[in-house]
């Protein structure tokens, strides 16, 4: 397993800022470093101090501060039009940035086009293994200029070592994962071999690569789509361990749905389940790898466990406040907001069940709460009093970062 530790220093931020063409000296603001414009008038770089040092960069602010009042702003200038540059030009423009973050040997994909912009997605090689979910994304405009980006600044280092499973056993665990009837996230089971005219069956039913079938359950369960696994590669996938991102030994499955032209990747941890800890009444997220096999707790309780979760960002629409946060797929979440003067305090509460064994697959959630009055220029803060940043397009992913399957 690999994980990043420590804090990001000003020198590391300055090196990245130079590669991005952002002028200025890194300034510490709470738990982040900031370089460049703070009013949307120029390039801006923001880096989290805590490892892995998540960073975001905008050359042109997605919004504007040209406001006539607290609720009415002028439209931001439209980005330059034109055709996207070639993949080679985009990769060349991204090279200095990737070198600054130590990913100049990463596997690059520059096929994604968004209007006149081309995205370069870099997946670094760590410990000689390919990675998934630890991506650096760089956006290049029609003029060949880097206009946006995000990634992690701190390089992960090798930590604990665990026995791993082969691809077939891992596929079986993925299909039989609890809480989703073994179905993949998009509605089917993964199958290691493409078969024509096969009978579609529930995950875990006879003929699937999952748990042994339950006759009664199989008879009453509806048919599921079968998703074919075309290729399996051993690598490292990003998962949350003790509330921080880590690269966990995983199988990266290249899969294709029936009739689809393109394949896509889903991942699942290759660690033997006996080394995955069950939920315990603590302030730490559950499902983290354990240094030893774990069993039932003698002091287990059936009472739900609750804890506060930090918010990653927010957006507002009149009196509706939408909060983004990262959580696991095995817990329930509730978002509340309390209004006090010129501040709105957001609380995200996680509720999980004790002794429920769960692999912590992280995803970004968005939940909306109704305010008593429009947000206006009021500040949005967490329960610790720290400001919650405005969520901007491309800052947070919309789908699970660690696995496309359950």
Short mmCIF file of C-alpha atoms in Angstrom, two decimals, residues 4-359:
data_model
loop_
_atom_site.label_atom_id
_atom_site.label_comp_id
_atom_site.label_asym_id
_atom_site.label_seq_id
_atom_site.Cartn_x
_atom_site.Cartn_y
_atom_site.Cartn_z
CA UNK A 4 1.25 10.35 1.04
CA UNK A 5 2.13 11.86 4.40
CA UNK A 6 3.25 15.11 5.97
CA UNK A 7 2.44 18.63 4.87
CA UNK A 8 3.06 20.47 1.63
CA UNK A 9 5.75 23.14 1.93
CA UNK A 10 5.83 26.59 0.38
CA UNK A 11 8.75 25.57 -1.85
CA UNK A 12 6.72 22.74 -3.39
CA UNK A 13 3.83 25.11 -4.08
CA UNK A 14 6.19 27.68 -5.58
CA UNK A 15 7.65 25.07 -7.94
CA UNK A 16 4.19 24.12 -9.19
CA UNK A 17 3.15 27.77 -9.51
CA UNK A 18 6.20 28.49 -11.65
CA UNK A 19 5.39 25.59 -13.97
CA UNK A 20 1.82 26.89 -14.32
CA UNK A 21 2.95 30.46 -14.94
CA UNK A 22 1.36 31.85 -11.78
CA UNK A 23 3.17 34.88 -10.35
CA UNK A 24 3.43 35.54 -6.65
CA UNK A 25 4.58 34.01 -3.39
CA UNK A 26 2.62 31.20 -1.71
CA UNK A 27 0.45 32.59 1.09
CA UNK A 28 -0.92 30.36 3.85
CA UNK A 29 -4.66 30.73 4.47
CA UNK A 30 -5.92 28.25 7.03
CA UNK A 31 -5.32 24.74 5.71
CA UNK A 32 -4.44 25.86 2.18
CA UNK A 33 -1.71 27.60 0.21
CA UNK A 34 -2.76 30.22 -2.33
CA UNK A 35 -0.77 31.81 -5.13
CA UNK A 36 -1.89 34.45 -7.61
CA UNK A 37 -5.11 36.41 -7.90
CA UNK A 38 -7.77 36.13 -5.22
CA UNK A 39 -10.40 38.27 -6.96
CA UNK A 40 -10.76 36.34 -10.21
CA UNK A 41 -8.62 38.86 -12.11
CA UNK A 42 -5.86 36.41 -13.06
CA UNK A 43 -4.36 32.95 -12.66
CA UNK A 44 -4.96 31.32 -9.29
CA UNK A 45 -3.49 28.22 -7.64
CA UNK A 46 -4.78 26.62 -4.45
CA UNK A 47 -3.07 23.71 -2.67
CA UNK A 48 -4.18 21.86 0.45
CA UNK A 49 -1.43 21.81 3.07
CA UNK A 50 -2.23 18.31 4.25
CA UNK A 51 -1.00 15.37 2.18
CA UNK A 52 -1.66 14.38 -0.54
CA UNK A 53 -1.73 18.11 -1.27
CA UNK A 54 -4.75 18.30 -3.57
CA UNK A 55 -4.34 21.28 -5.89
CA UNK A 56 -6.55 23.19 -8.31
CA UNK A 57 -5.57 25.80 -10.88
CA UNK A 58 -7.55 28.25 -13.02
CA UNK A 59 -5.98 30.68 -15.47
CA UNK A 60 -9.30 32.38 -16.08
CA UNK A 61 -11.82 32.46 -13.26
CA UNK A 62 -15.01 30.53 -14.11
CA UNK A 63 -17.03 33.41 -12.65
CA UNK A 64 -16.60 37.14 -12.12
CA UNK A 65 -16.45 39.55 -9.21
CA UNK A 66 -17.99 42.36 -11.28
CA UNK A 67 -21.13 42.47 -9.14
CA UNK A 68 -23.68 45.26 -9.12
CA UNK A 69 -25.12 43.95 -5.85
CA UNK A 70 -24.89 40.94 -3.56
CA UNK A 71 -27.10 38.92 -5.91
CA UNK A 72 -26.48 40.36 -9.41
CA UNK A 73 -23.16 39.95 -11.24
CA UNK A 74 -22.14 40.73 -14.78
CA UNK A 75 -21.47 37.78 -17.06
CA UNK A 76 -17.93 36.46 -17.15
CA UNK A 77 -16.07 36.91 -20.45
CA UNK A 78 -16.45 33.99 -22.82
CA UNK A 79 -13.33 31.83 -23.32
CA UNK A 80 -11.47 32.13 -26.62
CA UNK A 81 -13.07 30.06 -29.40
CA UNK A 82 -11.32 27.80 -31.88
CA UNK A 83 -10.48 24.18 -32.51
CA UNK A 84 -8.68 22.11 -29.87
CA UNK A 85 -4.97 21.55 -30.30
CA UNK A 86 -3.62 18.14 -31.25
CA UNK A 87 -2.88 15.52 -28.62
CA UNK A 88 0.85 16.01 -29.15
CA UNK A 89 0.63 19.78 -28.58
CA UNK A 90 -1.51 19.30 -25.47
CA UNK A 91 0.91 16.76 -24.00
CA UNK A 92 3.83 19.11 -24.67
CA UNK A 93 2.04 21.96 -22.89
CA UNK A 94 1.32 19.73 -19.90
CA UNK A 95 4.88 18.37 -19.62
CA UNK A 96 6.34 21.13 -17.36
CA UNK A 97 3.43 20.80 -14.94
CA UNK A 98 3.76 17.02 -14.76
CA UNK A 99 7.48 17.36 -14.13
CA UNK A 100 6.83 19.82 -11.29
CA UNK A 101 4.57 17.28 -9.54
CA UNK A 102 6.96 14.38 -10.19
CA UNK A 103 4.77 12.65 -12.77
CA UNK A 104 6.75 13.16 -15.95
CA UNK A 105 6.76 9.36 -16.48
CA UNK A 106 2.98 9.02 -16.10
CA UNK A 107 0.74 7.30 -18.63
CA UNK A 108 -1.00 10.05 -20.62
CA UNK A 109 -4.43 10.18 -22.23
CA UNK A 110 -5.20 13.31 -24.25
CA UNK A 111 -8.23 12.02 -26.14
CA UNK A 112 -10.82 13.99 -24.15
CA UNK A 113 -12.07 17.15 -25.88
CA UNK A 114 -14.37 19.78 -24.36
CA UNK A 115 -15.29 22.28 -27.05
CA UNK A 116 -12.09 24.13 -27.96
CA UNK A 117 -10.19 22.64 -25.03
CA UNK A 118 -8.32 19.36 -24.72
CA UNK A 119 -7.72 17.55 -21.43
CA UNK A 120 -4.53 15.67 -20.64
CA UNK A 121 -5.08 13.03 -17.96
CA UNK A 122 -1.95 11.60 -16.38
CA UNK A 123 -1.98 8.38 -14.35
CA UNK A 124 1.40 7.99 -12.63
CA UNK A 125 3.32 4.74 -12.27
CA UNK A 126 3.99 4.07 -8.57
CA UNK A 127 6.25 1.26 -7.40
CA UNK A 128 6.34 -0.05 -10.95
CA UNK A 129 2.55 -0.46 -11.01
CA UNK A 130 -0.12 1.44 -12.96
CA UNK A 131 -2.51 3.56 -10.91
CA UNK A 132 -6.18 4.46 -11.11
CA UNK A 133 -7.84 7.39 -9.34
CA UNK A 134 -4.59 9.29 -8.61
CA UNK A 135 -4.96 11.28 -11.80
CA UNK A 136 -3.54 14.67 -12.65
CA UNK A 137 -5.84 16.48 -15.06
CA UNK A 138 -4.59 19.40 -17.17
CA UNK A 139 -6.74 21.47 -19.54
CA UNK A 140 -5.18 23.11 -22.61
CA UNK A 141 -7.03 25.72 -24.69
CA UNK A 142 -7.05 26.29 -28.44
CA UNK A 143 -3.97 28.51 -28.15
CA UNK A 144 -1.94 25.71 -26.53
CA UNK A 145 -2.08 27.38 -23.12
CA UNK A 146 -2.65 25.49 -19.85
CA UNK A 147 -5.86 27.04 -18.47
CA UNK A 148 -6.83 24.61 -15.73
CA UNK A 149 -5.69 21.64 -13.75
CA UNK A 150 -5.98 19.56 -10.62
CA UNK A 151 -4.18 16.70 -8.91
CA UNK A 152 -2.08 15.72 -5.91
CA UNK A 153 1.25 17.35 -5.15
CA UNK A 154 2.66 14.92 -2.57
CA UNK A 155 4.02 11.67 -3.97
CA UNK A 156 2.78 8.50 -2.24
CA UNK A 157 5.38 6.36 -0.47
CA UNK A 158 5.34 2.64 0.29
CA UNK A 159 3.72 1.64 3.58
CA UNK A 160 2.13 -1.56 4.90
CA UNK A 161 2.27 -4.79 2.91
CA UNK A 162 -0.66 -7.25 2.67
CA UNK A 163 -1.26 -10.59 0.94
CA UNK A 164 -3.21 -10.17 -2.27
CA UNK A 165 -5.70 -12.23 -4.26
CA UNK A 166 -5.64 -13.23 -7.90
CA UNK A 167 -7.93 -11.62 -10.46
CA UNK A 168 -10.55 -14.40 -10.44
CA UNK A 169 -11.04 -14.33 -6.65
CA UNK A 170 -11.15 -10.53 -6.65
CA UNK A 171 -13.78 -10.58 -9.38
CA UNK A 172 -15.86 -12.95 -7.28
CA UNK A 173 -15.65 -10.58 -4.30
CA UNK A 174 -16.65 -7.65 -6.49
CA UNK A 175 -19.72 -9.46 -7.81
CA UNK A 176 -20.72 -10.62 -4.32
CA UNK A 177 -20.04 -7.32 -2.53
CA UNK A 178 -22.65 -6.73 0.22
CA UNK A 179 -25.27 -4.04 0.00
CA UNK A 180 -25.87 -4.16 -3.74
CA UNK A 181 -26.83 -7.80 -4.46
CA UNK A 182 -23.47 -8.18 -6.13
CA UNK A 183 -24.43 -5.91 -8.99
CA UNK A 184 -22.02 -3.59 -10.63
CA UNK A 185 -22.69 0.10 -10.21
CA UNK A 186 -24.14 0.50 -13.69
CA UNK A 187 -26.49 -2.45 -13.32
CA UNK A 188 -24.75 -5.72 -14.12
CA UNK A 189 -22.34 -8.44 -13.08
CA UNK A 190 -18.78 -8.70 -14.31
CA UNK A 191 -18.01 -11.81 -16.36
CA UNK A 192 -14.40 -12.81 -17.12
CA UNK A 193 -15.13 -14.40 -20.51
CA UNK A 194 -17.38 -13.08 -23.29
CA UNK A 195 -20.07 -15.69 -24.04
CA UNK A 196 -22.67 -15.54 -26.80
CA UNK A 197 -26.30 -16.42 -26.11
CA UNK A 198 -25.65 -16.75 -22.38
CA UNK A 199 -28.52 -16.66 -19.92
CA UNK A 200 -28.34 -13.45 -17.93
CA UNK A 201 -28.45 -14.23 -14.21
CA UNK A 202 -28.16 -12.39 -10.92
CA UNK A 203 -24.66 -11.97 -9.49
CA UNK A 204 -23.89 -15.01 -7.38
CA UNK A 205 -26.33 -17.19 -9.32
CA UNK A 206 -25.22 -20.31 -11.12
CA UNK A 207 -23.01 -19.45 -14.06
CA UNK A 208 -21.71 -16.18 -12.64
CA UNK A 209 -18.36 -15.50 -11.05
CA UNK A 210 -19.54 -14.72 -7.57
CA UNK A 211 -20.74 -16.38 -4.39
CA UNK A 212 -22.46 -19.77 -4.36
CA UNK A 213 -26.12 -19.46 -5.40
CA UNK A 214 -29.02 -19.37 -3.00
CA UNK A 215 -31.76 -21.38 -4.71
CA UNK A 216 -34.72 -19.46 -3.31
CA UNK A 217 -33.14 -16.07 -3.87
CA UNK A 218 -32.05 -16.97 -7.39
CA UNK A 219 -35.53 -18.12 -8.34
CA UNK A 220 -37.17 -14.87 -7.28
CA UNK A 221 -34.43 -12.42 -8.31
CA UNK A 222 -34.81 -10.55 -11.61
CA UNK A 223 -32.31 -11.07 -14.41
CA UNK A 224 -29.27 -8.83 -14.47
CA UNK A 225 -27.20 -7.53 -17.34
CA UNK A 226 -23.84 -9.19 -17.82
CA UNK A 227 -20.79 -7.01 -18.25
CA UNK A 228 -17.80 -8.65 -19.88
CA UNK A 229 -14.32 -8.33 -18.41
CA UNK A 230 -11.96 -8.12 -21.35
CA UNK A 231 -8.72 -7.52 -19.47
CA UNK A 232 -7.40 -7.50 -15.90
CA UNK A 233 -4.27 -5.63 -14.82
CA UNK A 234 -2.79 -5.64 -11.33
CA UNK A 235 -2.14 -2.13 -10.06
CA UNK A 236 -2.93 0.45 -7.39
CA UNK A 237 -6.28 2.21 -7.02
CA UNK A 238 -7.13 5.21 -4.87
CA UNK A 239 -9.20 4.40 -1.78
CA UNK A 240 -9.80 6.24 1.46
CA UNK A 241 -7.98 4.74 4.46
CA UNK A 242 -8.38 6.48 7.82
CA UNK A 243 -10.03 9.42 6.05
CA UNK A 244 -7.05 9.95 3.73
CA UNK A 245 -6.39 8.84 0.20
CA UNK A 246 -4.12 5.86 -0.28
CA UNK A 247 -3.16 3.66 -3.21
CA UNK A 248 -4.37 0.15 -2.44
CA UNK A 249 -3.31 -3.01 -4.34
CA UNK A 250 -6.22 -3.66 -6.70
CA UNK A 251 -7.23 -5.36 -9.89
CA UNK A 252 -8.07 -2.93 -12.68
CA UNK A 253 -10.74 -4.57 -14.84
CA UNK A 254 -11.34 -3.33 -18.37
CA UNK A 255 -15.03 -4.03 -19.00
CA UNK A 256 -17.57 -3.52 -21.75
CA UNK A 257 -21.35 -3.52 -21.64
CA UNK A 258 -23.31 -5.45 -24.24
CA UNK A 259 -23.46 -3.52 -27.50
CA UNK A 260 -21.17 -0.73 -26.28
CA UNK A 261 -18.43 0.57 -28.54
CA UNK A 262 -16.03 1.66 -25.80
CA UNK A 263 -14.76 -0.16 -22.74
CA UNK A 264 -14.14 1.39 -19.33
CA UNK A 265 -12.29 0.52 -16.13
CA UNK A 266 -13.63 -0.63 -12.78
CA UNK A 267 -11.43 -1.50 -9.82
CA UNK A 268 -11.65 -3.62 -6.69
CA UNK A 269 -9.17 -4.09 -3.82
CA UNK A 270 -7.05 -7.23 -4.15
CA UNK A 271 -6.37 -7.45 -0.40
CA UNK A 272 -7.60 -10.61 1.31
CA UNK A 273 -10.86 -9.67 3.12
CA UNK A 274 -9.54 -11.04 6.43
CA UNK A 275 -7.16 -8.08 6.51
CA UNK A 276 -10.00 -5.59 6.21
CA UNK A 277 -11.19 -4.28 9.57
CA UNK A 278 -14.88 -4.22 10.40
CA UNK A 279 -16.66 -1.10 11.60
CA UNK A 280 -15.86 -0.02 15.16
CA UNK A 281 -17.17 2.82 17.35
CA UNK A 282 -14.45 5.33 16.61
CA UNK A 283 -13.97 8.67 14.90
CA UNK A 284 -12.10 7.00 12.03
CA UNK A 285 -13.83 5.79 8.84
CA UNK A 286 -14.37 2.05 8.64
CA UNK A 287 -13.09 -0.60 6.27
CA UNK A 288 -9.43 0.40 6.52
CA UNK A 289 -6.80 -2.31 6.01
CA UNK A 290 -5.79 -3.88 9.32
CA UNK A 291 -2.27 -5.11 10.23
CA UNK A 292 -3.81 -8.44 11.34
CA UNK A 293 -6.91 -10.53 10.64
CA UNK A 294 -9.96 -9.20 12.45
CA UNK A 295 -12.98 -11.03 13.80
CA UNK A 296 -16.23 -10.30 15.60
CA UNK A 297 -15.92 -7.85 18.46
CA UNK A 298 -16.85 -9.09 21.95
CA UNK A 299 -18.13 -5.64 22.87
CA UNK A 300 -20.13 -5.02 19.70
CA UNK A 301 -23.30 -2.96 19.82
CA UNK A 302 -26.27 -2.56 17.52
CA UNK A 303 -26.49 1.19 18.03
CA UNK A 304 -25.66 3.27 14.94
CA UNK A 305 -22.38 5.19 14.92
CA UNK A 306 -22.44 8.87 13.97
CA UNK A 307 -19.63 11.29 13.22
CA UNK A 308 -19.11 14.61 11.48
CA UNK A 309 -17.70 14.71 7.95
CA UNK A 310 -15.95 17.72 6.43
CA UNK A 311 -17.50 19.45 3.42
CA UNK A 312 -15.40 19.77 0.25
CA UNK A 313 -17.30 22.64 -1.39
CA UNK A 314 -20.65 24.27 -2.02
CA UNK A 315 -22.77 25.98 -4.65
CA UNK A 316 -25.84 28.14 -4.13
CA UNK A 317 -28.95 28.98 -6.12
CA UNK A 318 -30.96 31.68 -4.40
CA UNK A 319 -31.89 30.12 -1.05
CA UNK A 320 -30.81 26.58 -1.99
CA UNK A 321 -27.37 25.52 -0.75
CA UNK A 322 -25.82 22.41 -2.30
CA UNK A 323 -22.99 20.88 -0.29
CA UNK A 324 -20.35 18.52 -1.73
CA UNK A 325 -18.59 16.01 0.51
CA UNK A 326 -16.72 12.73 0.26
CA UNK A 327 -18.14 9.65 1.93
CA UNK A 328 -18.40 5.89 1.77
CA UNK A 329 -21.01 3.75 0.08
CA UNK A 330 -21.97 1.89 3.26
CA UNK A 331 -23.15 4.86 5.36
CA UNK A 332 -26.02 7.34 5.37
CA UNK A 333 -25.46 11.11 5.33
CA UNK A 334 -27.46 14.11 6.47
CA UNK A 335 -26.64 17.77 5.74
CA UNK A 336 -27.96 20.66 7.84
CA UNK A 337 -27.29 24.39 7.74
CA UNK A 338 -27.69 26.95 10.52
CA UNK A 339 -27.83 30.66 9.67
CA UNK A 340 -26.26 33.17 12.03
CA UNK A 341 -25.66 36.75 10.92
CA UNK A 342 -23.16 36.85 8.08
CA UNK A 343 -22.32 33.13 8.26
CA UNK A 344 -23.99 29.86 7.35
CA UNK A 345 -22.63 26.87 9.25
CA UNK A 346 -22.85 23.52 7.46
CA UNK A 347 -22.85 20.19 9.28
CA UNK A 348 -22.50 16.85 7.48
CA UNK A 349 -23.35 13.86 9.67
CA UNK A 350 -22.45 10.27 8.78
CA UNK A 351 -24.39 7.35 10.26
CA UNK A 352 -23.03 3.82 9.92
CA UNK A 353 -23.92 0.45 11.41
CA UNK A 354 -21.47 -1.22 13.83
CA UNK A 355 -19.85 -4.54 12.96
CA UNK A 356 -20.77 -4.15 9.29
CA UNK A 357 -17.77 -5.26 7.25
CA UNK A 358 -17.37 -2.77 4.44
CA UNK A 359 -14.65 -1.91 1.97
#
